[in-house]
PDB file of C-alpha atoms in Angstrom:
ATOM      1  CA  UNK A 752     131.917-137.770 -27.995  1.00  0.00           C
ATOM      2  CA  UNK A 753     135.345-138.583 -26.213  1.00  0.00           C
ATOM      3  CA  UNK A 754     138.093-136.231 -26.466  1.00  0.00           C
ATOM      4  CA  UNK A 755     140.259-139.035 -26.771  1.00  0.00           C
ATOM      5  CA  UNK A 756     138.887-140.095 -29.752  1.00  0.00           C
ATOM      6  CA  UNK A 757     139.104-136.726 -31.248  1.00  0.00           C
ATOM      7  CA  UNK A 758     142.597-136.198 -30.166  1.00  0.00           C
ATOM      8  CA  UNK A 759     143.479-139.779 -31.847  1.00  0.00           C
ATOM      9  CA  UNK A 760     141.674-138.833 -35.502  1.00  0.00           C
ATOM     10  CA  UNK A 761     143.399-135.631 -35.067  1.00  0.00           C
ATOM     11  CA  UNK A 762     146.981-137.749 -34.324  1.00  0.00           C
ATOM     12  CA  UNK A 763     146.115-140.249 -37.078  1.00  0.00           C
ATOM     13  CA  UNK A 764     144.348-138.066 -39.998  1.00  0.00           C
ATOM     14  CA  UNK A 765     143.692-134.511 -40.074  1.00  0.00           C
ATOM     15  CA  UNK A 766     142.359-131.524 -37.835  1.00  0.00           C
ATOM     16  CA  UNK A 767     139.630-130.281 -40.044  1.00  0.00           C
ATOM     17  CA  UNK A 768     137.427-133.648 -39.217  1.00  0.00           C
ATOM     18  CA  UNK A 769     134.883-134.412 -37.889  1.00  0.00           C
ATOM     19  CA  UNK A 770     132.807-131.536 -39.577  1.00  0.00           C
ATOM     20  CA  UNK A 771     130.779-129.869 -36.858  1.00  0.00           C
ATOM     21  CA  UNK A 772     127.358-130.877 -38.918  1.00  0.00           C
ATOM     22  CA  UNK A 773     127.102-134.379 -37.274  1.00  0.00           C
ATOM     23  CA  UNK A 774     126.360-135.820 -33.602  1.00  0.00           C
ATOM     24  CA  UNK A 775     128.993-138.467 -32.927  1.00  0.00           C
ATOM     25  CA  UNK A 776     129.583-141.601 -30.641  1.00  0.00           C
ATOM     26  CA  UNK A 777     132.638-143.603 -30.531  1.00  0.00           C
ATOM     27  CA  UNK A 778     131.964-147.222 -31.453  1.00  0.00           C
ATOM     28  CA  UNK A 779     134.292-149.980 -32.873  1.00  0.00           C
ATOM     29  CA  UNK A 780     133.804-151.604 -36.254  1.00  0.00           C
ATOM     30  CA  UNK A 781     136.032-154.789 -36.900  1.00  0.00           C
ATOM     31  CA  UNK A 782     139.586-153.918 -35.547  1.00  0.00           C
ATOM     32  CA  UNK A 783     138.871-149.789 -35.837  1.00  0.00           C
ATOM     33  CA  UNK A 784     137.758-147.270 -33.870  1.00  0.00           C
ATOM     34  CA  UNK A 785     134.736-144.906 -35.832  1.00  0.00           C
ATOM     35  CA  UNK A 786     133.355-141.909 -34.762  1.00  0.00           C
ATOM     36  CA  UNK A 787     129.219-142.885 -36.079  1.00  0.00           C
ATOM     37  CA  UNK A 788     126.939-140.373 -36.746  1.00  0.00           C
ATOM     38  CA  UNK A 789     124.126-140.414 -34.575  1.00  0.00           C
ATOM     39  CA  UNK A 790     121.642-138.113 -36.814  1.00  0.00           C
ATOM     40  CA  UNK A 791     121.057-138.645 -40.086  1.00  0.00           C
ATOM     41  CA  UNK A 792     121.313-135.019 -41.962  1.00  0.00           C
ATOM     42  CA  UNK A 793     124.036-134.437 -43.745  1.00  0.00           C
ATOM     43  CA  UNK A 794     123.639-130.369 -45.694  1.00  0.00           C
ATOM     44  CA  UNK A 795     122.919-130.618 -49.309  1.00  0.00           C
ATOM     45  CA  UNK A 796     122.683-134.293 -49.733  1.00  0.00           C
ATOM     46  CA  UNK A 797     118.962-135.219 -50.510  1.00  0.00           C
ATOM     47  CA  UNK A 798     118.377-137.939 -48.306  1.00  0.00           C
ATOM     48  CA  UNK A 799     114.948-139.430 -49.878  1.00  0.00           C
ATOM     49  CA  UNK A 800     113.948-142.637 -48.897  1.00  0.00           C
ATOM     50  CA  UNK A 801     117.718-143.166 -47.074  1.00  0.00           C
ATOM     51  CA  UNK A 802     118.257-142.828 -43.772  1.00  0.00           C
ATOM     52  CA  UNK A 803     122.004-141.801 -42.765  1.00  0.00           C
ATOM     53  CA  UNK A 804     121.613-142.104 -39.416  1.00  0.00           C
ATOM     54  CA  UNK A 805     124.458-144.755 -37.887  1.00  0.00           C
ATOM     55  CA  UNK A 806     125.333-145.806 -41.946  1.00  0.00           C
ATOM     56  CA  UNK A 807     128.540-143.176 -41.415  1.00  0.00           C
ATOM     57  CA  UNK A 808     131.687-143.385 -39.327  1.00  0.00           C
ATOM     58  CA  UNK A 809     134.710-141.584 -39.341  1.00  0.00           C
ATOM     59  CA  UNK A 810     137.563-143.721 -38.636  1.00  0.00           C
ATOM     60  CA  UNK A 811     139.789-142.782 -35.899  1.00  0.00           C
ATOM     61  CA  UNK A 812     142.681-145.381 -36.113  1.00  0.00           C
ATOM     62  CA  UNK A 813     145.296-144.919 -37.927  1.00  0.00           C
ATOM     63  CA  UNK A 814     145.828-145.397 -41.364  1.00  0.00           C
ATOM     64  CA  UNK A 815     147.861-148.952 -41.013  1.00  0.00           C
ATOM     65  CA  UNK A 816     144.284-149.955 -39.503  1.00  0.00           C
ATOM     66  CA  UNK A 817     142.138-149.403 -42.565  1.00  0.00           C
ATOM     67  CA  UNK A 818     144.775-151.032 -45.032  1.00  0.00           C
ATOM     68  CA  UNK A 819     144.275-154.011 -42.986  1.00  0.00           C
ATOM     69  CA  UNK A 820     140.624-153.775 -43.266  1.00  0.00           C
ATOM     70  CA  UNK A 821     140.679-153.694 -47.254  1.00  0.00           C
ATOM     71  CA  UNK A 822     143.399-156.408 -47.613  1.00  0.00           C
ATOM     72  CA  UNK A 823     140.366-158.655 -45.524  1.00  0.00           C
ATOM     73  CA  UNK A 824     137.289-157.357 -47.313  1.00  0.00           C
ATOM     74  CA  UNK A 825     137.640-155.165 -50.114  1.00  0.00           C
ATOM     75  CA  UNK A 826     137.372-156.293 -53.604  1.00  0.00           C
ATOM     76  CA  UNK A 827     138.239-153.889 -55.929  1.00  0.00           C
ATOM     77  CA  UNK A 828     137.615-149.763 -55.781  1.00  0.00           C
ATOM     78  CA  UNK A 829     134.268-148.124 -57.224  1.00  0.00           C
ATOM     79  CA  UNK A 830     134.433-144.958 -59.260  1.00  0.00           C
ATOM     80  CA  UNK A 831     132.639-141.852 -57.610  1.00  0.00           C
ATOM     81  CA  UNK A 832     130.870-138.983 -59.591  1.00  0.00           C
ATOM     82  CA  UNK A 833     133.298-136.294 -60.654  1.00  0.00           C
ATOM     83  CA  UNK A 834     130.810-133.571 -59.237  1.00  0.00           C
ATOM     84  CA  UNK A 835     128.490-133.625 -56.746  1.00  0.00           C
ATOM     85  CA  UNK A 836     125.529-132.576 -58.983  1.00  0.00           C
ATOM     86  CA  UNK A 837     126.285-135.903 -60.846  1.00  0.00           C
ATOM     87  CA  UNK A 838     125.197-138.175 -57.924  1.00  0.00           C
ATOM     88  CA  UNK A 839     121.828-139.875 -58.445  1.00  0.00           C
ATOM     89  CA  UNK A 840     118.645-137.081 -57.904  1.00  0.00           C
ATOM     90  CA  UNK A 841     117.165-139.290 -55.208  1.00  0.00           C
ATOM     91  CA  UNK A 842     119.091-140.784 -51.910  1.00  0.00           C
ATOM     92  CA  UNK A 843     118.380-144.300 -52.146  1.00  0.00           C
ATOM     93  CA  UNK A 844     119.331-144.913 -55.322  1.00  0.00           C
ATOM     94  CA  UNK A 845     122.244-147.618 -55.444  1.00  0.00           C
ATOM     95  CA  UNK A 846     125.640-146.487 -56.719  1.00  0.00           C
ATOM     96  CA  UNK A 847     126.921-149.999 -56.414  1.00  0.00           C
ATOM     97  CA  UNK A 848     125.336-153.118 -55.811  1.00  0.00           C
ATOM     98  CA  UNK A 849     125.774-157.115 -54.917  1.00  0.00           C
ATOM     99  CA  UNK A 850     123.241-159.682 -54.563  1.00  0.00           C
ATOM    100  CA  UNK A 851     121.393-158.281 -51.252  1.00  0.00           C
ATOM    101  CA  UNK A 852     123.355-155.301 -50.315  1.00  0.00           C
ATOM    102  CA  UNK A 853     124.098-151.658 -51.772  1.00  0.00           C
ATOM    103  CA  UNK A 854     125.580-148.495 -51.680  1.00  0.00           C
ATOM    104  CA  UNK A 855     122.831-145.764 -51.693  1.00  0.00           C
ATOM    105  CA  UNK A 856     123.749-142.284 -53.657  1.00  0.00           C
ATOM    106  CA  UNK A 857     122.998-140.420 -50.317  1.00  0.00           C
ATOM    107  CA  UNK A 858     125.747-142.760 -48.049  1.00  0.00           C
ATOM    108  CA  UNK A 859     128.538-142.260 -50.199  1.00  0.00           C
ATOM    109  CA  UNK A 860     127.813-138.651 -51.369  1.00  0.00           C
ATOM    110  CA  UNK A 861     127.175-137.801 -47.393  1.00  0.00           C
ATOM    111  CA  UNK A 862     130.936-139.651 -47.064  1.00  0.00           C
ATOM    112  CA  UNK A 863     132.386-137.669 -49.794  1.00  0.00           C
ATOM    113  CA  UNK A 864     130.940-134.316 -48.015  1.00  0.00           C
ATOM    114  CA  UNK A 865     132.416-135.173 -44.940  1.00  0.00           C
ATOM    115  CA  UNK A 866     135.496-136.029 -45.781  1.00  0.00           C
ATOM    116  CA  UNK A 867     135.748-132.928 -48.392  1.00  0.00           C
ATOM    117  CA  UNK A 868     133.037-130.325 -47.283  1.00  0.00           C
ATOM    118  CA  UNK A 869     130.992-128.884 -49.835  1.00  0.00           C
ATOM    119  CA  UNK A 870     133.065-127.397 -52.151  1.00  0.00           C
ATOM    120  CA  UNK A 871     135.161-128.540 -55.315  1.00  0.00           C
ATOM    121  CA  UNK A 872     136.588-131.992 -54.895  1.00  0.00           C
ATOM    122  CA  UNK A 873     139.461-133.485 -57.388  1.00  0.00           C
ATOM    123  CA  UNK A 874     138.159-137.639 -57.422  1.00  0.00           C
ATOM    124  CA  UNK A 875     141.207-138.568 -57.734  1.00  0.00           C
ATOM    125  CA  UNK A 876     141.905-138.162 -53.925  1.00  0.00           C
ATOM    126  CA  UNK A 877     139.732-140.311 -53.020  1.00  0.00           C
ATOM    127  CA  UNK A 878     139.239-144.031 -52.953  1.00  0.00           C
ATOM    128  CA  UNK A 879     136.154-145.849 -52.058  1.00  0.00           C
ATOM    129  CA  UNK A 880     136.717-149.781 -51.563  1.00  0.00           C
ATOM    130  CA  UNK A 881     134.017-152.355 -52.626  1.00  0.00           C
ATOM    131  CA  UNK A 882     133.453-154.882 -49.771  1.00  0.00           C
ATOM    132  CA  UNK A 883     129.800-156.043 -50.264  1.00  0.00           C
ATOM    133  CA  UNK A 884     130.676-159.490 -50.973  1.00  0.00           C
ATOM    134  CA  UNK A 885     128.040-161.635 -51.733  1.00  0.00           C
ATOM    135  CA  UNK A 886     127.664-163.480 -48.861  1.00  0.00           C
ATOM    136  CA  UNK A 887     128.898-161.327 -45.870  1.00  0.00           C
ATOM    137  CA  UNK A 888     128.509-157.287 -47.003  1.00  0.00           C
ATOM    138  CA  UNK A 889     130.433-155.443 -44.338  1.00  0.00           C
ATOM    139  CA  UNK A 890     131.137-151.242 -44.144  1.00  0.00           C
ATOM    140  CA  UNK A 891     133.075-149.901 -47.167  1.00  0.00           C
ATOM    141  CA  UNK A 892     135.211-147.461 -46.030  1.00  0.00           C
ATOM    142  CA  UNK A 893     136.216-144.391 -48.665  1.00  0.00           C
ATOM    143  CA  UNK A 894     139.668-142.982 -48.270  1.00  0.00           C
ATOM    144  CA  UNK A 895     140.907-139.279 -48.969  1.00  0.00           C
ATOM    145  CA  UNK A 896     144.715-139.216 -48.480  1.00  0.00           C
ATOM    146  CA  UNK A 897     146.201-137.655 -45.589  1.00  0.00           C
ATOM    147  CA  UNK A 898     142.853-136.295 -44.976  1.00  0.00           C
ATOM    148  CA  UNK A 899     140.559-139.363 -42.950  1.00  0.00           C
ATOM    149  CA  UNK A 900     138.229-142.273 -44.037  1.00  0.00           C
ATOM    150  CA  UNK A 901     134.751-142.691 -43.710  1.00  0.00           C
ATOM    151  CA  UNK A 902     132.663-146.035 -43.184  1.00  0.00           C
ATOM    152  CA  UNK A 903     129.803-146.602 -45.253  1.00  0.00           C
ATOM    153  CA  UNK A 904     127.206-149.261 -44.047  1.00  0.00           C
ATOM    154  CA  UNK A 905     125.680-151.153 -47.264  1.00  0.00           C
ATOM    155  CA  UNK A 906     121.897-150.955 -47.529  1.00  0.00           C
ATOM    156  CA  UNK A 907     120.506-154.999 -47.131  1.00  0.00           C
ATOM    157  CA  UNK A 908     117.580-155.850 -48.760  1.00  0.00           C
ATOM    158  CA  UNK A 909     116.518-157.751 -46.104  1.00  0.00           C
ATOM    159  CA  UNK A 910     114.047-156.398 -42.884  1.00  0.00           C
ATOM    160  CA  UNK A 911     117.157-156.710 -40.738  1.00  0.00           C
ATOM    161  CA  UNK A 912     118.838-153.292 -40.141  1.00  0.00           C
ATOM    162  CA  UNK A 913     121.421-151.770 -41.769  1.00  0.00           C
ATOM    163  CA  UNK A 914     124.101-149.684 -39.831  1.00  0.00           C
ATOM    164  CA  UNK A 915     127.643-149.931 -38.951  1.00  0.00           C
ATOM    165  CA  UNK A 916     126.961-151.199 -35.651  1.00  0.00           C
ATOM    166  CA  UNK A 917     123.889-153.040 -36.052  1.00  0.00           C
ATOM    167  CA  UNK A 918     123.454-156.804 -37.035  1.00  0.00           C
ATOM    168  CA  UNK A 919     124.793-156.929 -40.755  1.00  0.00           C
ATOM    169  CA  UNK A 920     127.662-154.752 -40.001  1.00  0.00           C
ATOM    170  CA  UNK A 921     130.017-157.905 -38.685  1.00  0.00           C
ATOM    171  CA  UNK A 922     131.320-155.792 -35.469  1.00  0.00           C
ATOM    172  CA  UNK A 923     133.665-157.712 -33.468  1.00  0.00           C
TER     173      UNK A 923
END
């Protein structure tokens, strides 16, 4: 992982990420930067049947970066569980879905955990955007304010792969 990009999330969002549970690369998805995990494990999230490696990124541009990126894809928020122990039992269950694509409990609970650890989390600090449109699906990033964003590659239901830098994830 590139210093630089750690200096720049540190510039642009906060010092506490990334948590040290992950292997990173730096990648680019649309106009950002991301930090994607390279392993899949993510500590206390049961990942059944989903498989986390390269489905989460940290975003290392700034903030002005991902408001562009919802204004061009999102369409509408989703509501998260209030507590973690009210996130589906098994991984790959969808929390949201369109058509072909969805967002699997583990994904989004594994974002939630990296932007807020594993402690006590108030939802109302964070935002996660819908952008699984029917016809194109890209990353849907979830925001904590003044704290970092995290990609989240949608699940396809198609035999094509599924990460934020593979096929379906529309990377310039």
């Amino acid at each position: 992982m590139s210093d630089d990009a750690i200096e720049r999330l540190h510039q642009n969002w906060s010092e506490e990420l990334p948590r040290g549970w992950m292997d990173w690369r730096t990648d680019q998805v649309g106009d950002m930067d991301v930090l994607v995990s390279r392993r899949g494990s993510v500590p206390h999230v049961d990942t059944r049947g989903a498989v986390l490696a390269e489905v989460l990124g940290i975003v290392v541009s700034p903030s002005s970066a991902v408001d562009r990126y919802v204004d061009e894809h999102a369409d509408g928020t989703l509501d998260i569980p209030q507590y973690y122990s009210r996130f589906p039992e098994r991984g790959d269950e969808p929390v949201h879905s369109v058509e072909n694509s969805s967002l699997w409990s583990a994904c989004v609970e594994g974002a939630l955990r990296l932007l807020n650890g594993n402690g006590q989390y108030a939802r109302d600090e964070f935002t996660l955007y819908d952008c699984l449109d029917d016809s194109n699906p890209m990353p849907c990033p979830m925001l904590r304010d003044d704290v970092g964003c995290v990609l989240i590659a949608p699940a396809l239901s198609t035999d094509t792969d599924h990460n934020l830098t593979g096929s379906n994830s529309a990377v310039d």
